[in-house]
Amino acid sequence: GVANTTLKRRFDIAEATPDTALIERRPTGYQLTAAGHNVLTILEEMESVSLRLSSSFDGLQRGVQGTIRIAAPDVFGNKFLAPRLPMLAQAHPGLEIELVSTPRSTSLTKREADLVVTGSQPQTGRLHTRKLTGYEIGLYASRSYLDAAPPVSNRADLHHHPLVGYIDELILTPEMNSLRLLNPELKARISCTNILYQMVVIKAGGGIGILPCWLAEEEESELVRILPGDVVFERTYWLNLTSDMRANPTIKAVRDFIVEQVSLSRRLFHPPNRK
């Protein structure tokens, strides 16, 4: 919200005080110098304190209200979180909720979201991270496909079946491509950008693919798990927020709601008698 001329003038003043260049001016734009990076680290700490102060005042004055943005993977956001958000909205009438999918990484430090559910634990940033739940993923096919296809008795048999998986060049992280982790020689005949698309293809008889077991359990009348004792991958959902926003009552209320809903659904993610 600051005009370019005002910003430039403030940079000139900041650089004149210690007589040190903070930004390097290039034909393609501006880049921070080493001194600029050091100053940025201090400014981020100042921002963190300011946000905690603002959050504290907001909590005292408003309680749980305002707009909060939750970023989540397609499957978790679509199939688990979205159906439960009306309960959250009903419990807090002053709350406006935004749910966005995360086809790419979402930055908490850049305020692109207030809470982010991820499939891996972030290793950098001033973040507060907690494990939501673990879950299994495994091989699935439709009943109609298996009735007409050759039997699958072991991993080697997969070479004789059409497979459903990710598009290699559009995959976010290598560990998402479970087919390749299963066997580097396996290649999908039908490739999709996300699990929801893949599940639709598998249900339609397009072949065999790897799905989260908790998602496939809801389609048990149509989907059958293959090689359950052999092909098992463990995955984890993590809930992340910036450390300086932990005390914000609105964020805390939404965080607690998500944690509670996952806890109440533990049998969904960990069925006692999965075959």
Tab-separated table of C-alpha atoms in Angstrom:
chain	number	residue	atom	x	y	z
A	1	GLY	CA	0.000	0.000	0.000
A	2	VAL	CA	3.001	2.313	-0.304
A	3	ALA	CA	3.745	4.255	-3.497
A	4	ASN	CA	6.985	3.401	-5.322
A	5	THR	CA	8.372	6.905	-4.889
A	6	THR	CA	7.712	6.797	-1.136
A	7	LEU	CA	9.304	3.374	-0.868
A	8	LYS	CA	12.402	4.523	-2.781
A	9	ARG	CA	12.745	7.583	-0.569
A	10	ARG	CA	12.560	5.431	2.567
A	11	PHE	CA	15.180	3.048	1.165
A	12	ASP	CA	17.487	5.979	0.428
A	13	ILE	CA	17.118	7.203	4.034
A	14	ALA	CA	17.700	3.697	5.424
A	15	GLU	CA	20.838	3.228	3.334
A	16	ALA	CA	22.216	6.672	4.200
A	17	THR	CA	22.103	6.115	7.953
A	18	PRO	CA	24.709	3.318	8.125
A	19	ASP	CA	26.111	4.315	4.699
A	20	THR	CA	25.519	0.738	3.522
A	21	ALA	CA	23.775	-0.488	0.383
A	22	LEU	CA	20.750	-2.614	1.231
A	23	ILE	CA	19.555	-3.227	-2.314
A	24	GLU	CA	21.377	-3.656	-5.573
A	25	ARG	CA	19.735	-1.852	-8.462
A	26	ARG	CA	19.793	-3.880	-11.683
A	27	PRO	CA	18.172	-3.364	-15.099
A	28	THR	CA	15.843	-6.271	-14.321
A	29	GLY	CA	14.873	-4.973	-10.881
A	30	TYR	CA	16.115	-4.869	-7.292
A	31	GLN	CA	17.981	-7.518	-5.313
A	32	LEU	CA	18.922	-7.513	-1.635
A	33	THR	CA	22.604	-7.285	-0.747
A	34	ALA	CA	24.125	-9.309	2.107
A	35	ALA	CA	23.493	-6.353	4.416
A	36	GLY	CA	19.932	-6.167	3.105
A	37	HIS	CA	19.330	-9.809	3.990
A	38	ASN	CA	20.604	-9.167	7.529
A	39	VAL	CA	18.247	-6.223	7.904
A	40	LEU	CA	15.362	-8.299	6.493
A	41	THR	CA	15.871	-10.908	9.230
A	42	ILE	CA	15.607	-8.217	11.900
A	43	LEU	CA	12.572	-6.647	10.229
A	44	GLU	CA	10.818	-10.029	10.138
A	45	GLU	CA	11.359	-10.328	13.890
A	46	MET	CA	9.904	-6.839	14.340
A	47	GLU	CA	6.935	-7.795	12.168
A	48	SER	CA	6.407	-10.920	14.250
A	49	VAL	CA	6.207	-8.891	17.466
A	50	SER	CA	3.871	-6.397	15.798
A	51	LEU	CA	1.572	-9.158	14.600
A	52	ARG	CA	1.444	-10.743	18.046
A	53	LEU	CA	0.542	-7.370	19.559
A	54	SER	CA	-2.151	-6.750	16.932
A	55	SER	CA	-3.470	-10.274	17.375
A	56	SER	CA	-3.704	-9.801	21.125
A	57	PHE	CA	-5.709	-6.573	20.777
A	58	ASP	CA	-7.951	-8.122	18.113
A	59	GLY	CA	-8.662	-11.061	20.387
A	60	LEU	CA	-9.625	-8.832	23.297
A	61	GLN	CA	-11.853	-6.650	21.167
A	62	ARG	CA	-13.454	-9.035	18.681
A	63	GLY	CA	-13.129	-12.655	19.769
A	64	VAL	CA	-13.500	-15.291	17.059
A	65	GLN	CA	-14.436	-13.385	13.930
A	66	GLY	CA	-13.011	-12.001	10.730
A	67	THR	CA	-11.689	-13.785	7.665
A	68	ILE	CA	-9.423	-16.816	7.871
A	69	ARG	CA	-7.890	-18.672	4.950
A	70	ILE	CA	-7.154	-22.391	5.129
A	71	ALA	CA	-4.986	-24.019	2.472
A	72	ALA	CA	-5.163	-27.795	2.098
A	73	PRO	CA	-4.309	-30.535	-0.418
A	74	ASP	CA	-7.087	-31.350	-2.887
A	75	VAL	CA	-8.096	-34.651	-1.285
A	76	PHE	CA	-8.044	-33.516	2.341
A	77	GLY	CA	-9.707	-30.198	1.542
A	78	ASN	CA	-12.380	-31.611	-0.755
A	79	LYS	CA	-13.279	-34.893	0.914
A	80	PHE	CA	-12.606	-34.204	4.587
A	81	LEU	CA	-12.450	-30.522	5.458
A	82	ALA	CA	-15.048	-28.926	3.166
A	83	PRO	CA	-17.987	-31.071	4.398
A	84	ARG	CA	-17.180	-30.085	7.993
A	85	LEU	CA	-16.731	-26.338	7.522
A	86	PRO	CA	-20.473	-25.575	7.940
A	87	MET	CA	-20.175	-26.756	11.552
A	88	LEU	CA	-17.326	-24.306	12.112
A	89	ALA	CA	-19.278	-21.453	10.524
A	90	GLN	CA	-22.341	-22.259	12.623
A	91	ALA	CA	-20.293	-22.248	15.825
A	92	HIS	CA	-18.791	-18.825	15.014
A	93	PRO	CA	-21.275	-16.556	13.177
A	94	GLY	CA	-18.729	-13.742	12.875
A	95	LEU	CA	-16.226	-15.930	11.060
A	96	GLU	CA	-15.656	-15.842	7.295
A	97	ILE	CA	-13.846	-18.932	6.009
A	98	GLU	CA	-11.801	-19.273	2.828
A	99	LEU	CA	-10.690	-22.758	1.746
A	100	VAL	CA	-8.119	-22.958	-1.032
A	101	SER	CA	-6.416	-25.953	-2.608
A	102	THR	CA	-2.636	-26.161	-2.651
A	103	PRO	CA	-1.468	-27.268	-6.107
A	104	ARG	CA	1.748	-25.477	-5.183
A	105	SER	CA	3.424	-24.593	-1.936
A	106	THR	CA	1.622	-21.898	0.029
A	107	SER	CA	3.671	-19.409	2.032
A	108	LEU	CA	2.532	-18.688	5.559
A	109	THR	CA	5.261	-16.100	6.062
A	110	LYS	CA	3.984	-14.165	3.016
A	111	ARG	CA	0.423	-14.313	4.474
A	112	GLU	CA	-0.931	-16.337	1.548
A	113	ALA	CA	-2.875	-18.396	4.111
A	114	ASP	CA	-3.425	-18.439	7.873
A	115	LEU	CA	-3.411	-22.222	8.304
A	116	VAL	CA	-1.896	-24.738	5.900
A	117	VAL	CA	-2.362	-28.506	5.828
A	118	THR	CA	0.590	-30.221	4.150
A	119	GLY	CA	1.640	-33.738	3.298
A	120	SER	CA	5.183	-33.192	4.559
A	121	GLN	CA	6.622	-31.396	7.557
A	122	PRO	CA	8.103	-27.979	6.688
A	123	GLN	CA	11.758	-27.674	7.580
A	124	THR	CA	12.203	-23.910	7.398
A	125	GLY	CA	10.491	-20.748	8.585
A	126	ARG	CA	9.124	-19.444	11.871
A	127	LEU	CA	6.355	-22.017	11.910
A	128	HIS	CA	4.405	-23.939	14.510
A	129	THR	CA	3.772	-27.420	13.109
A	130	ARG	CA	1.845	-30.337	14.524
A	131	LYS	CA	1.026	-33.780	13.197
A	132	LEU	CA	-2.647	-34.127	12.330
A	133	THR	CA	-2.737	-37.818	11.499
A	134	GLY	CA	-0.971	-40.605	9.733
A	135	TYR	CA	-2.694	-42.693	7.067
A	136	GLU	CA	-1.983	-45.473	4.582
A	137	ILE	CA	-2.065	-45.441	0.813
A	138	GLY	CA	-2.377	-48.608	-1.265
A	139	LEU	CA	-3.251	-50.129	-4.635
A	140	TYR	CA	-6.874	-50.040	-5.797
A	141	ALA	CA	-8.960	-50.997	-8.807
A	142	SER	CA	-12.669	-51.117	-9.546
A	143	ARG	CA	-14.580	-54.362	-9.067
A	144	SER	CA	-15.699	-54.298	-12.703
A	145	TYR	CA	-12.097	-53.946	-13.883
A	146	LEU	CA	-10.834	-56.834	-11.728
A	147	ASP	CA	-13.665	-59.097	-12.876
A	148	ALA	CA	-12.473	-58.797	-16.477
A	149	ALA	CA	-8.690	-58.422	-15.994
A	150	PRO	CA	-5.911	-60.957	-15.321
A	151	PRO	CA	-5.377	-61.648	-11.597
A	152	VAL	CA	-2.869	-59.634	-9.560
A	153	SER	CA	-0.954	-61.997	-7.273
A	154	ASN	CA	2.265	-60.020	-6.819
A	155	ARG	CA	3.979	-56.782	-7.807
A	156	ALA	CA	5.320	-58.280	-11.040
A	157	ASP	CA	1.762	-58.750	-12.298
A	158	LEU	CA	1.296	-54.975	-12.360
A	159	HIS	CA	3.312	-54.834	-15.605
A	160	HIS	CA	0.379	-56.552	-17.344
A	161	HIS	CA	-2.206	-53.964	-16.278
A	162	PRO	CA	-2.895	-50.333	-17.249
A	163	LEU	CA	-1.851	-48.045	-14.421
A	164	VAL	CA	-3.197	-44.692	-13.277
A	165	GLY	CA	-0.852	-42.097	-11.769
A	166	TYR	CA	0.626	-38.600	-11.838
A	167	ILE	CA	1.999	-36.572	-14.740
A	168	ASP	CA	5.745	-36.652	-14.095
A	169	GLU	CA	6.595	-33.068	-15.062
A	170	LEU	CA	3.672	-31.629	-13.087
A	171	ILE	CA	4.258	-33.520	-9.852
A	172	LEU	CA	5.085	-31.331	-6.840
A	173	THR	CA	7.425	-33.680	-4.972
A	174	PRO	CA	9.050	-36.999	-6.045
A	175	GLU	CA	7.591	-38.876	-3.060
A	176	MET	CA	4.086	-38.215	-4.405
A	177	ASN	CA	4.783	-40.543	-7.338
A	178	SER	CA	4.160	-43.760	-5.413
A	179	LEU	CA	4.082	-45.858	-8.583
A	180	ARG	CA	7.724	-45.029	-9.223
A	181	LEU	CA	8.553	-45.664	-5.571
A	182	LEU	CA	6.877	-49.058	-5.947
A	183	ASN	CA	8.900	-49.845	-9.060
A	184	PRO	CA	10.898	-47.280	-11.104
A	185	GLU	CA	9.924	-49.115	-14.307
A	186	LEU	CA	6.181	-48.681	-13.780
A	187	LYS	CA	4.585	-46.018	-15.952
A	188	ALA	CA	1.022	-44.768	-15.905
A	189	ARG	CA	-1.101	-45.201	-19.015
A	190	ILE	CA	-3.533	-42.541	-17.798
A	191	SER	CA	-1.932	-39.668	-15.889
A	192	CYS	CA	-3.694	-36.949	-13.879
A	193	THR	CA	-2.560	-33.958	-11.866
A	194	ASN	CA	-4.267	-34.964	-8.624
A	195	ILE	CA	-5.657	-37.903	-6.663
A	196	LEU	CA	-9.317	-36.956	-7.142
A	197	TYR	CA	-8.987	-37.218	-10.920
A	198	GLN	CA	-7.104	-40.490	-10.549
A	199	MET	CA	-9.835	-41.949	-8.347
A	200	VAL	CA	-12.505	-41.128	-10.937
A	201	VAL	CA	-10.441	-42.878	-13.634
A	202	ILE	CA	-9.902	-45.940	-11.412
A	203	LYS	CA	-13.609	-46.143	-10.520
A	204	ALA	CA	-14.450	-46.005	-14.223
A	205	GLY	CA	-12.334	-49.112	-14.857
A	206	GLY	CA	-9.297	-47.297	-16.258
A	207	GLY	CA	-6.803	-49.496	-14.436
A	208	ILE	CA	-4.936	-49.818	-11.156
A	209	GLY	CA	-3.686	-46.889	-9.105
A	210	ILE	CA	-2.527	-45.847	-5.648
A	211	LEU	CA	-5.041	-44.021	-3.446
A	212	PRO	CA	-5.249	-42.941	0.196
A	213	CYS	CA	-6.976	-45.812	1.991
A	214	TRP	CA	-9.226	-43.457	3.960
A	215	LEU	CA	-10.499	-42.019	0.684
A	216	ALA	CA	-10.956	-45.386	-1.000
A	217	GLU	CA	-12.783	-46.778	2.044
A	218	GLU	CA	-15.688	-44.456	1.231
A	219	GLU	CA	-15.888	-46.094	-2.204
A	220	GLU	CA	-15.654	-49.686	-0.926
A	221	SER	CA	-18.671	-50.770	-2.957
A	222	GLU	CA	-16.789	-49.854	-6.147
A	223	LEU	CA	-13.092	-50.076	-5.240
A	224	VAL	CA	-11.076	-53.097	-4.147
A	225	ARG	CA	-7.689	-52.969	-2.485
A	226	ILE	CA	-4.979	-55.036	-4.194
A	227	LEU	CA	-1.973	-56.662	-2.478
A	228	PRO	CA	-2.862	-55.117	0.903
A	229	GLY	CA	-0.141	-57.006	2.760
A	230	ASP	CA	2.583	-56.118	0.261
A	231	VAL	CA	1.935	-52.606	-1.046
A	232	VAL	CA	1.654	-50.248	1.919
A	233	PHE	CA	2.945	-46.684	2.081
A	234	GLU	CA	2.647	-44.450	5.145
A	235	ARG	CA	1.795	-40.778	4.760
A	236	THR	CA	1.136	-37.940	7.220
A	237	TYR	CA	-0.928	-34.762	7.268
A	238	TRP	CA	0.611	-31.780	9.095
A	239	LEU	CA	-1.079	-28.577	10.279
A	240	ASN	CA	1.053	-25.439	10.082
A	241	LEU	CA	0.767	-21.809	11.144
A	242	THR	CA	3.239	-19.030	11.823
A	243	SER	CA	4.531	-19.031	15.390
A	244	ASP	CA	3.590	-15.389	15.916
A	245	MET	CA	-0.109	-16.134	15.236
A	246	ARG	CA	-0.529	-19.005	17.699
A	247	ALA	CA	-2.203	-16.741	20.274
A	248	ASN	CA	-4.696	-15.252	17.816
A	249	PRO	CA	-8.094	-16.442	19.120
A	250	THR	CA	-9.612	-16.824	15.661
A	251	ILE	CA	-6.741	-18.894	14.304
A	252	LYS	CA	-6.618	-20.893	17.530
A	253	ALA	CA	-10.352	-21.672	17.282
A	254	VAL	CA	-10.055	-22.861	13.681
A	255	ARG	CA	-6.896	-24.831	14.433
A	256	ASP	CA	-8.573	-26.550	17.380
A	257	PHE	CA	-11.618	-27.336	15.232
A	258	ILE	CA	-9.508	-29.055	12.551
A	259	VAL	CA	-7.560	-31.023	15.155
A	260	GLU	CA	-10.769	-32.075	16.892
A	261	GLN	CA	-12.432	-33.205	13.655
A	262	VAL	CA	-9.421	-35.289	12.680
A	263	SER	CA	-9.330	-36.822	16.159
A	264	LEU	CA	-13.039	-37.679	15.983
A	265	SER	CA	-12.414	-39.312	12.596
A	266	ARG	CA	-9.458	-41.452	13.684
A	267	ARG	CA	-11.297	-44.622	12.584
A	268	LEU	CA	-11.533	-43.142	9.093
A	269	PHE	CA	-7.768	-42.714	8.861
A	270	HIS	CA	-6.969	-45.868	10.865
A	271	PRO	CA	-9.787	-48.438	10.383
A	272	PRO	CA	-9.431	-51.253	12.944
A	273	ASN	CA	-10.071	-54.121	10.510
A	274	ARG	CA	-8.697	-52.987	7.210
A	275	LYS	CA	-7.988	-55.880	4.890
